Amino acid sequence: MRKNLNKSIKNIVLVVIGLIVINVIANTFYKRFDLTTDQRYTLNPSVLTILDKVESPVIVDVFLEGDDFPSEFRKLQSETKQLLEELVAYNNNISFNFINPIEDEGTRDQNIQQLNARGLTPMQLNVQENGKTSQAVIFPWALASYNDQTVKIPLVKNTLGATQQQLVTNSVQQLEYAFADGISKLVNPKRRKIAVLKGNGQLENRYIADYIKSIRDYYFIAPFTLDSVSNYAESTLKKLQEYDLIISAKPTEAFTEKEKFVLDQYTMNGGKSLWLLEQVAMDKDSLYNDYGKNIAIPLDLNLTDFFFKYGIRINPLIISSMYSAPITLASGEGSDSQFQSYPWTYSPLAKGNSKHPIVHNLDFLKFDFANPMDTIKSSTQKTILLQTAPLTKLEGTPREISLDMVNDQLDPKTFNKGPQTLAVLLEGTFTSAYNNRVKPVTINNPKNSSTPTKMVVISDGDVIKNEVGRLGVEELGFDKYTGQTFGNKEFLINVANYLLDDTGLINIRSKEIAVAFLNPEKITEEKTKWQLLNLLLPLVLLGLFGLTFNYLRMKKYAK
């Protein structure tokens, strides 16, 4: 008896010691396993690099909280929580809270006002349950705070014409990027510099203000003019080379050969650039006159040979597309006037046609009087980023454009020119536009071939142009008349990030996550069946277990 007792005590002690050893090993060698097919819980290496820099508390307040969410947005809420748990598991300096800003009726209006003031606008959703439709208001935003700095993080990725399920799917795929981008703004000091070119009739500051404000979180930005090139080409080039990226937004005045040569040598020395160009002088604002019309004429910027050498040609034609954004015009007079939307083929919508991270999971972009672009054989590698829908036609210039065209009947048979290229990424080694040519100005050690670099060319300057209303600058890509938000700003931010990003953060956008949803119609039809099944099945199983147990017990002891 005593021998058996000692043996039992010994076994218990061994089990306890074994459990302690297992816990010590588990705490020392902590590991999480992602068994999902799409690796949704495996953080991108670029994200881990950012998280490694978090050395003091980052507090994330998520406003995606409420009791009346549609089932799709409860899925987004769940995915957001799971992602944040992954971030916390990697770096315990991160913490998060889910807050419902409209839960308390007493502070509801005040909270909404404060959130709106910070740019955290609410969304109205349709909730369909039990065959009934109701409205719900949510705030799909998060705020991340770190060392007295705060950034806002969007949780919903708006997509033109998407259903709520598609909206949530796109949003879930962008969650990792959204949080990584927000935390990166907090922990990574600005290092790169961007020069916004002036002096050749580029857009005024107020028309690019929203985009500049958006990328100012990442980079230092300053204007730069080339007016000193004629007398001080060498020093102008050196000053320009202090910038990592140059942006030329819709120039309307021709570049001189000396200016072109300095810009060419900037590229040859590894400088990166974003060009938003037009070969036709036409602007939608110019139609809002007493006659409602204007003449579109070719625009010579003296850049044709410049880009031809790099592998790009923008043609002096206007793209007209069946798949386009509408134009909103006022009808009636005085207090009786009303705004009405009409088809407008000169505002083609474009979509990314590749899996490139710049355009992956991006909404449609809106263009105005865009020009078709051709790619030409050259030393650079070319990636077409944006194209129109196939139903297009090309119109030559000079040409009269009138607002009365909204009344014209459209014949799809005439829109037979196929998809037109609107944005191209050039990468690799560039050959100088002045190779084997007389140089227009003398500089020391001019290069005929570049170090590896990048350039994006867009054949419409209005892509970057925001509207300016009575209350000031409006958001780039937002149409106040239709309430639609186009992907212009996100695309241009992606371009700047891709051209300058040395952390690979932009590649997170390529992550594909499969999001499964329940069928709401099937839920409504079969709700009673599944409720009864969930309620009665456990009771039936429990009853069967009890009967079986009692039967076996009686049978055993009856002997």
XYZ file of C-alpha atoms in Angstrom:
559
model
C 0.000 0.000 0.000
C 2.756 2.411 1.004
C 4.696 1.423 -2.080
C 1.740 2.294 -4.355
C 1.294 5.648 -2.562
C 4.954 6.590 -3.084
C 4.672 5.613 -6.711
C 1.579 7.826 -7.172
C 3.297 10.779 -5.494
C 6.342 10.258 -7.703
C 4.183 10.237 -10.848
C 2.382 13.414 -9.785
C 5.706 15.163 -9.115
C 7.025 14.085 -12.514
C 3.871 15.383 -14.240
C 4.147 18.737 -12.430
C 7.838 19.060 -13.305
C 7.066 18.136 -16.917
C 4.349 20.797 -17.136
C 6.711 23.412 -15.684
C 9.423 22.483 -18.211
C 6.949 22.613 -21.106
C 5.723 26.082 -20.006
C 9.291 27.395 -19.690
C 10.141 26.103 -23.151
C 6.906 27.523 -24.606
C 7.622 30.962 -23.123
C 11.238 30.885 -24.298
C 10.529 29.649 -27.810
C 7.240 31.391 -28.596
C 5.855 30.581 -32.043
C 2.548 31.163 -33.809
C 1.462 28.970 -36.726
C -0.605 30.251 -39.646
C -2.510 27.309 -41.122
C -4.698 29.387 -43.484
C -4.291 28.818 -47.229
C -3.992 32.547 -47.975
C -1.581 33.179 -45.062
C -3.805 35.982 -43.805
C -2.224 35.928 -40.348
C 1.377 36.005 -41.587
C 2.676 39.554 -41.467
C 4.655 40.864 -44.416
C 8.418 41.267 -43.748
C 8.054 45.002 -44.465
C 5.479 45.235 -41.682
C 7.803 43.446 -39.274
C 10.558 45.933 -40.118
C 8.213 48.783 -39.200
C 7.075 47.091 -35.994
C 10.689 46.599 -34.924
C 11.006 50.390 -34.747
C 8.144 50.756 -32.250
C 10.037 51.351 -29.008
C 7.373 53.133 -26.984
C 3.604 52.618 -26.672
C 1.419 52.864 -29.776
C -2.253 53.134 -28.836
C -4.796 52.312 -31.539
C -8.411 53.428 -31.058
C -10.742 51.631 -33.476
C -14.199 53.154 -34.000
C -15.563 50.139 -35.867
C -17.815 49.133 -33.000
C -21.582 48.806 -32.665
C -24.478 46.413 -32.173
C -26.401 47.067 -35.394
C -23.639 46.349 -37.932
C -24.517 44.395 -41.072
C -23.020 40.906 -41.041
C -20.446 41.934 -43.677
C -19.079 44.711 -41.488
C -19.024 42.458 -38.433
C -16.629 40.402 -40.569
C -14.475 43.488 -41.156
C -14.602 44.203 -37.424
C -13.455 40.664 -36.665
C -10.634 40.762 -39.238
C -9.454 44.114 -37.875
C -9.317 42.723 -34.348
C -7.422 39.626 -35.476
C -4.867 41.703 -37.386
C -4.295 43.962 -34.380
C -3.806 40.880 -32.211
C -1.065 39.789 -34.633
C 0.610 43.188 -34.309
C 0.406 43.016 -30.509
C 1.794 39.466 -30.514
C 4.863 40.666 -32.410
C 5.403 43.877 -30.437
C 3.738 44.312 -27.063
C 4.282 48.076 -27.203
C 1.140 48.139 -29.345
C -2.282 48.144 -27.705
C -5.771 48.716 -29.088
C -9.303 49.563 -28.020
C -12.615 49.261 -29.844
C -14.829 52.285 -29.223
C -18.424 52.998 -30.220
C -18.533 56.822 -30.576
C -22.337 56.935 -30.961
C -23.294 54.542 -28.180
C -23.991 57.258 -25.585
C -26.942 59.414 -26.675
C -25.741 62.278 -24.452
C -22.357 62.649 -26.167
C -23.331 61.285 -29.595
C -23.587 64.610 -31.449
C -20.443 65.990 -29.843
C -18.428 62.870 -30.741
C -19.667 62.942 -34.342
C -18.687 66.598 -34.629
C -15.206 65.951 -33.211
C -14.607 62.983 -35.495
C -15.767 64.922 -38.545
C -13.402 67.749 -37.622
C -10.518 65.266 -37.732
C -11.574 63.997 -41.144
C -13.152 60.789 -39.831
C -16.371 60.851 -41.816
C -19.166 58.334 -41.100
C -20.699 55.811 -43.495
C -24.366 54.981 -43.873
C -25.111 51.315 -44.468
C -28.124 49.254 -45.416
C -28.833 46.488 -42.907
C -30.910 43.601 -44.264
C -32.098 41.172 -41.616
C -35.229 39.050 -41.439
C -36.276 40.412 -44.812
C -36.305 43.998 -43.524
C -34.003 46.882 -44.510
C -32.803 49.529 -42.075
C -30.040 52.130 -41.879
C -26.926 52.037 -39.713
C -24.172 54.617 -39.213
C -20.580 53.495 -38.659
C -17.190 55.195 -38.399
C -14.769 52.943 -40.341
C -11.647 54.597 -38.954
C -8.889 54.103 -36.426
C -6.567 56.576 -34.717
C -3.008 55.548 -33.859
C -1.069 57.621 -31.298
C 2.681 57.488 -30.654
C 4.917 59.976 -28.832
C 2.370 62.827 -28.982
C 1.653 62.174 -32.669
C -1.632 60.853 -34.059
C -2.527 59.552 -37.519
C -5.867 58.436 -38.882
C -6.172 55.004 -40.486
C -9.002 54.243 -42.946
C -10.530 50.798 -42.496
C -12.811 50.828 -45.543
C -11.518 50.770 -49.110
C -14.186 52.501 -51.201
C -14.794 50.994 -54.631
C -17.084 52.491 -57.247
C -20.269 50.445 -57.686
C -19.239 47.743 -55.185
C -21.715 45.830 -53.062
C -21.234 45.775 -49.295
C -19.638 42.337 -49.551
C -17.203 43.515 -52.243
C -16.479 46.620 -50.185
C -15.596 44.523 -47.160
C -13.495 42.094 -49.212
C -11.439 44.963 -50.650
C -11.147 46.531 -47.198
C -9.930 43.316 -45.544
C -7.250 42.960 -48.202
C -6.023 46.479 -47.422
C -6.066 46.233 -43.611
C -2.456 45.163 -43.222
C -1.295 47.957 -45.504
C -3.513 50.529 -43.778
C -2.148 49.818 -40.297
C 1.441 49.381 -41.483
C 1.229 52.650 -43.374
C -0.195 54.467 -40.351
C 2.424 53.124 -37.942
C 5.157 53.829 -40.491
C 4.165 57.505 -40.522
C 4.592 57.557 -36.743
C 7.928 55.760 -36.384
C 9.775 56.587 -39.622
C 11.154 60.115 -39.819
C 10.836 61.852 -43.184
C 14.025 61.545 -45.232
C 13.154 61.761 -48.912
C 12.653 65.074 -50.712
C 10.272 65.916 -53.553
C 10.563 68.890 -55.906
C 7.361 70.210 -57.481
C 8.405 71.808 -60.755
C 7.191 75.341 -61.478
C 7.805 77.854 -64.235
C 6.320 76.050 -67.239
C 2.662 76.813 -66.600
C 2.111 73.916 -64.189
C -1.013 73.783 -62.028
C -1.269 76.375 -59.296
C -0.643 75.245 -55.720
C -4.322 75.351 -54.802
C -5.159 72.781 -57.498
C -2.631 70.224 -56.214
C -3.049 71.107 -52.528
C -4.903 67.950 -51.488
C -2.333 65.634 -53.036
C 0.588 67.575 -51.587
C -1.080 67.487 -48.180
C -1.455 63.709 -48.474
C 2.188 62.956 -49.317
C 3.568 65.546 -46.905
C 3.175 62.895 -44.190
C 5.892 60.870 -45.929
C 8.245 63.346 -47.589
C 9.715 66.830 -47.552
C 8.224 68.882 -50.396
C 9.364 72.141 -51.993
C 8.779 74.049 -55.265
C 11.571 74.175 -57.841
C 11.940 76.364 -60.923
C 14.310 75.942 -63.854
C 14.573 79.640 -64.674
C 18.282 79.782 -63.768
C 19.271 77.060 -66.250
C 20.323 79.489 -68.982
C 23.103 81.027 -66.908
C 23.754 78.460 -64.192
C 23.032 75.038 -65.650
C 25.612 73.213 -63.540
C 24.481 74.662 -60.214
C 20.802 74.193 -61.132
C 21.429 70.511 -61.817
C 23.266 70.082 -58.519
C 20.405 71.696 -56.617
C 17.879 69.528 -58.456
C 19.867 66.408 -57.563
C 19.266 67.147 -53.889
C 15.722 65.925 -54.483
C 14.817 62.252 -54.800
C 11.732 62.836 -56.961
C 10.426 65.586 -59.218
C 6.760 66.117 -60.106
C 5.600 68.121 -63.103
C 1.821 68.568 -62.910
C 0.175 69.619 -66.169
C 2.723 72.008 -67.718
C 1.245 74.254 -70.423
C 4.357 76.130 -71.598
C 7.117 74.586 -73.714
C 10.385 73.503 -72.113
C 13.588 74.925 -73.564
C 16.358 72.637 -74.757
C 18.498 73.743 -71.810
C 15.750 72.881 -69.329
C 15.246 69.518 -71.015
C 18.949 68.750 -70.866
C 19.130 69.460 -67.133
C 16.047 67.286 -66.549
C 17.597 64.572 -68.716
C 20.826 64.628 -66.708
C 18.819 64.519 -63.491
C 17.374 61.219 -64.734
C 20.784 59.972 -65.898
C 22.076 60.479 -62.349
C 19.329 58.288 -60.895
C 16.648 60.902 -60.224
C 13.048 59.695 -60.241
C 10.149 61.608 -61.753
C 6.387 61.764 -62.114
C 5.093 63.477 -65.240
C 1.452 64.440 -65.789
C 1.337 65.728 -69.357
C -1.156 66.714 -72.037
C -0.662 67.105 -75.762
C -3.999 68.882 -76.245
C -4.931 72.244 -74.730
C -8.425 71.664 -73.391
C -9.891 72.034 -69.934
C -13.414 71.322 -68.712
C -13.456 74.631 -66.833
C -12.986 76.446 -70.154
C -16.416 75.181 -71.288
C -18.243 77.027 -68.527
C -18.603 80.266 -70.460
C -21.504 82.122 -72.082
C -21.262 79.933 -75.185
C -20.721 76.601 -73.436
C -17.979 75.578 -75.826
C -14.296 75.945 -76.666
C -11.690 74.782 -79.173
C -9.311 71.935 -78.333
C -5.952 72.528 -80.020
C -2.648 70.624 -80.030
C -0.221 71.620 -77.274
C 3.508 71.548 -78.008
C 5.573 71.204 -74.829
C 8.764 70.430 -76.795
C 9.003 67.103 -74.957
C 8.162 64.654 -77.758
C 11.773 63.707 -78.560
C 12.588 63.702 -74.841
C 10.116 60.943 -73.972
C 10.448 59.180 -77.334
C 14.026 58.330 -76.393
C 12.834 56.929 -73.060
C 10.171 54.792 -74.791
C 6.956 56.845 -74.570
C 4.901 58.860 -77.041
C 1.798 60.891 -76.141
C -0.381 61.601 -79.177
C -2.261 64.919 -79.705
C -5.655 63.197 -79.790
C -8.602 63.218 -77.372
C -9.929 59.972 -75.946
C -13.706 59.582 -75.971
C -14.997 56.595 -74.006
C -18.387 54.970 -73.522
C -17.306 54.076 -69.981
C -16.851 57.488 -68.419
C -17.784 59.699 -65.506
C -20.846 61.940 -65.944
C -20.789 65.710 -66.113
C -23.114 67.718 -63.858
C -24.793 70.771 -65.379
C -27.306 73.277 -64.070
C -30.657 73.487 -65.837
C -33.209 76.224 -65.314
C -32.674 79.762 -64.071
C -32.369 81.405 -60.679
C -34.049 79.606 -57.796
C -35.578 77.105 -60.230
C -32.200 75.806 -61.411
C -31.379 72.164 -60.755
C -28.216 70.137 -61.139
C -28.447 67.110 -63.366
C -25.856 64.533 -64.453
C -25.347 63.707 -68.131
C -23.141 61.184 -69.958
C -19.805 62.782 -70.826
C -17.456 60.680 -72.929
C -14.490 63.023 -72.441
C -14.072 61.929 -68.803
C -12.924 58.342 -69.341
C -12.613 56.022 -66.359
C -9.439 53.952 -66.136
C -8.579 50.792 -64.250
C -5.294 49.064 -63.537
C -4.787 46.107 -65.885
C -2.052 44.295 -64.002
C -1.144 42.917 -60.595
C 1.389 45.673 -60.074
C 1.245 46.966 -56.474
C 0.665 50.547 -57.626
C -2.717 49.683 -59.121
C -3.639 46.492 -57.277
C -7.107 46.625 -55.698
C -7.516 50.231 -56.855
C -10.787 51.951 -57.661
C -11.473 53.528 -61.055
C -9.620 56.755 -61.841
C -11.282 59.710 -63.490
C -9.551 61.486 -66.373
C -10.548 64.623 -68.324
C -9.615 65.109 -71.976
C -6.890 62.482 -71.745
C -4.541 61.649 -74.618
C -3.614 58.154 -75.876
C -0.101 56.960 -75.159
C 2.129 54.539 -77.082
C 5.099 52.568 -75.797
C 8.175 52.419 -78.019
C 11.133 50.062 -77.968
C 13.900 51.487 -75.800
C 16.363 50.527 -73.080
C 13.736 50.810 -70.322
C 11.308 48.214 -69.017
C 7.717 49.396 -69.413
C 4.660 48.488 -67.370
C 1.247 49.757 -68.419
C -0.447 50.890 -65.210
C -3.763 52.303 -66.427
C -5.974 51.761 -69.440
C -9.468 52.794 -70.488
C -12.305 50.371 -71.184
C -12.308 48.892 -74.731
C -15.172 51.069 -76.064
C -13.235 54.169 -77.135
C -12.707 56.425 -80.100
C -9.976 58.950 -80.828
C -10.759 62.486 -81.946
C -8.276 64.687 -83.747
C -7.525 68.328 -83.052
C -8.254 71.199 -83.563
C -11.802 70.336 -82.541
C -14.743 72.208 -81.059
C -15.996 70.816 -77.757
C -19.454 71.895 -76.601
C -21.557 71.157 -73.544
C -24.461 70.554 -75.943
C -22.782 67.241 -76.798
C -24.461 65.742 -73.723
C -27.620 65.560 -75.854
C -25.967 63.575 -78.660
C -26.991 59.966 -79.200
C -24.018 57.629 -78.710
C -23.429 54.870 -81.224
C -21.367 52.057 -79.640
C -20.231 50.932 -83.091
C -18.146 54.104 -83.460
C -16.267 53.396 -80.218
C -14.027 50.785 -81.798
C -10.458 51.801 -80.957
C -9.998 49.429 -78.035
C -8.416 50.187 -74.645
C -6.139 53.210 -74.558
C -3.030 53.482 -72.390
C -3.071 56.384 -69.917
C -0.213 55.696 -67.472
C 3.099 53.882 -67.903
C 5.879 52.989 -65.467
C 9.419 53.095 -66.891
C 12.163 51.300 -64.986
C 15.773 50.327 -65.485
C 18.542 52.036 -67.411
C 17.561 55.102 -69.457
C 19.429 56.263 -72.536
C 19.945 60.013 -72.599
C 17.707 62.000 -74.936
C 20.895 63.879 -75.889
C 22.999 60.834 -76.637
C 24.981 61.455 -79.859
C 23.533 64.977 -80.029
C 25.013 68.428 -79.511
C 24.467 69.440 -75.908
C 22.510 72.712 -75.565
C 24.491 73.779 -72.503
C 27.795 72.773 -70.953
C 27.931 70.769 -67.737
C 30.716 68.656 -66.255
C 30.763 64.947 -67.155
C 27.373 64.566 -68.871
C 26.043 61.013 -68.889
C 24.647 59.164 -71.888
C 23.224 56.300 -69.831
C 21.563 56.361 -66.439
C 22.020 54.427 -63.271
C 18.910 52.252 -62.593
C 15.970 54.539 -61.889
C 12.186 54.888 -62.316
C 9.709 57.222 -63.977
C 5.913 57.337 -64.274
C 4.249 59.182 -67.166
C 0.503 59.965 -67.171
C -1.173 61.395 -70.265
C -3.521 63.756 -68.412
C -2.717 66.548 -65.973
C -6.215 66.708 -64.504
C -5.687 63.400 -62.691
C -3.877 65.302 -59.931
C -6.174 68.322 -59.936
C -8.521 68.862 -57.000
C -11.540 71.154 -57.130
C -11.573 74.421 -55.193
C -14.998 75.325 -53.832
C -16.406 78.101 -51.712
C -15.132 76.388 -48.576
C -11.660 75.858 -49.955
C -9.787 72.858 -51.316
C -11.868 69.733 -51.908
C -10.635 66.168 -51.728
C -8.875 64.880 -54.829
C -11.052 62.368 -56.660
C -14.293 63.294 -54.878
C -17.274 64.328 -57.014
C -19.516 66.452 -54.806
C -22.446 66.186 -57.235
C -22.615 62.389 -57.438
C -20.994 61.600 -54.092
C -18.559 59.226 -55.812
C -14.900 59.014 -54.844
C -12.496 57.975 -57.579
C -9.085 56.415 -57.023
C -6.991 59.361 -58.244
C -5.435 60.280 -54.899
C -4.682 56.734 -53.823
C -3.087 55.971 -57.176
C -0.832 59.030 -57.046
C 0.150 58.304 -53.443
C 1.015 54.756 -54.515
C 3.123 56.139 -57.361
C 5.141 58.374 -55.027
C 5.537 55.557 -52.511
C 6.641 53.115 -55.201
C 9.137 55.500 -56.742
C 10.665 56.375 -53.354
C 9.818 53.513 -51.002
C 12.888 51.635 -49.750
C 11.009 49.450 -47.239
C 8.829 47.528 -49.701
C 5.680 48.702 -47.921
C 3.869 49.199 -51.224
C 4.120 45.446 -51.947
C 1.725 44.666 -49.099
C -1.067 45.800 -51.411
C -0.610 42.660 -53.508
C -1.763 40.386 -50.695
C -4.899 38.422 -51.594
C -7.270 37.345 -48.820
C -10.374 35.271 -49.445
C -13.292 36.494 -47.343
C -16.243 34.144 -46.911
C -19.737 35.554 -46.372
C -23.060 34.012 -45.479
C -25.904 34.270 -47.966
C -28.408 36.748 -46.416
C -31.333 35.414 -48.492
C -30.624 31.864 -47.413
C -30.293 33.030 -43.805
C -33.772 34.586 -43.954
C -35.317 31.514 -45.581
C -33.713 28.921 -43.297
C -33.420 30.894 -40.077
C -36.133 28.951 -38.194
C -34.749 25.577 -39.279
C -31.246 26.320 -38.025
C -32.474 27.902 -34.795
C -34.498 24.757 -34.006
C -31.592 22.566 -35.031
C -29.158 24.423 -32.782
C -31.639 24.383 -29.918
C -32.964 20.819 -30.140
C -29.957 18.864 -31.425
C -27.840 19.364 -28.262
C -30.853 18.352 -26.118
C -31.460 15.227 -28.226
C -27.786 14.247 -28.064
C -27.721 14.865 -24.312
C -30.853 12.729 -23.885
C -29.410 9.887 -25.946
C -26.207 10.024 -23.944
C -28.171 9.872 -20.675
C -30.294 6.943 -21.809
C -27.280 5.043 -23.116
C -25.284 5.710 -19.942
C -28.153 4.549 -17.684
C -28.762 1.457 -19.825
C -25.117 0.422 -19.687
C -24.946 1.155 -15.952
C -28.065 -0.920 -15.224
C -26.803 -3.748 -17.404
C -23.443 -3.751 -15.619
C -24.738 -3.787 -12.063
C -27.733 -6.051 -12.773
C -25.271 -8.938 -12.978
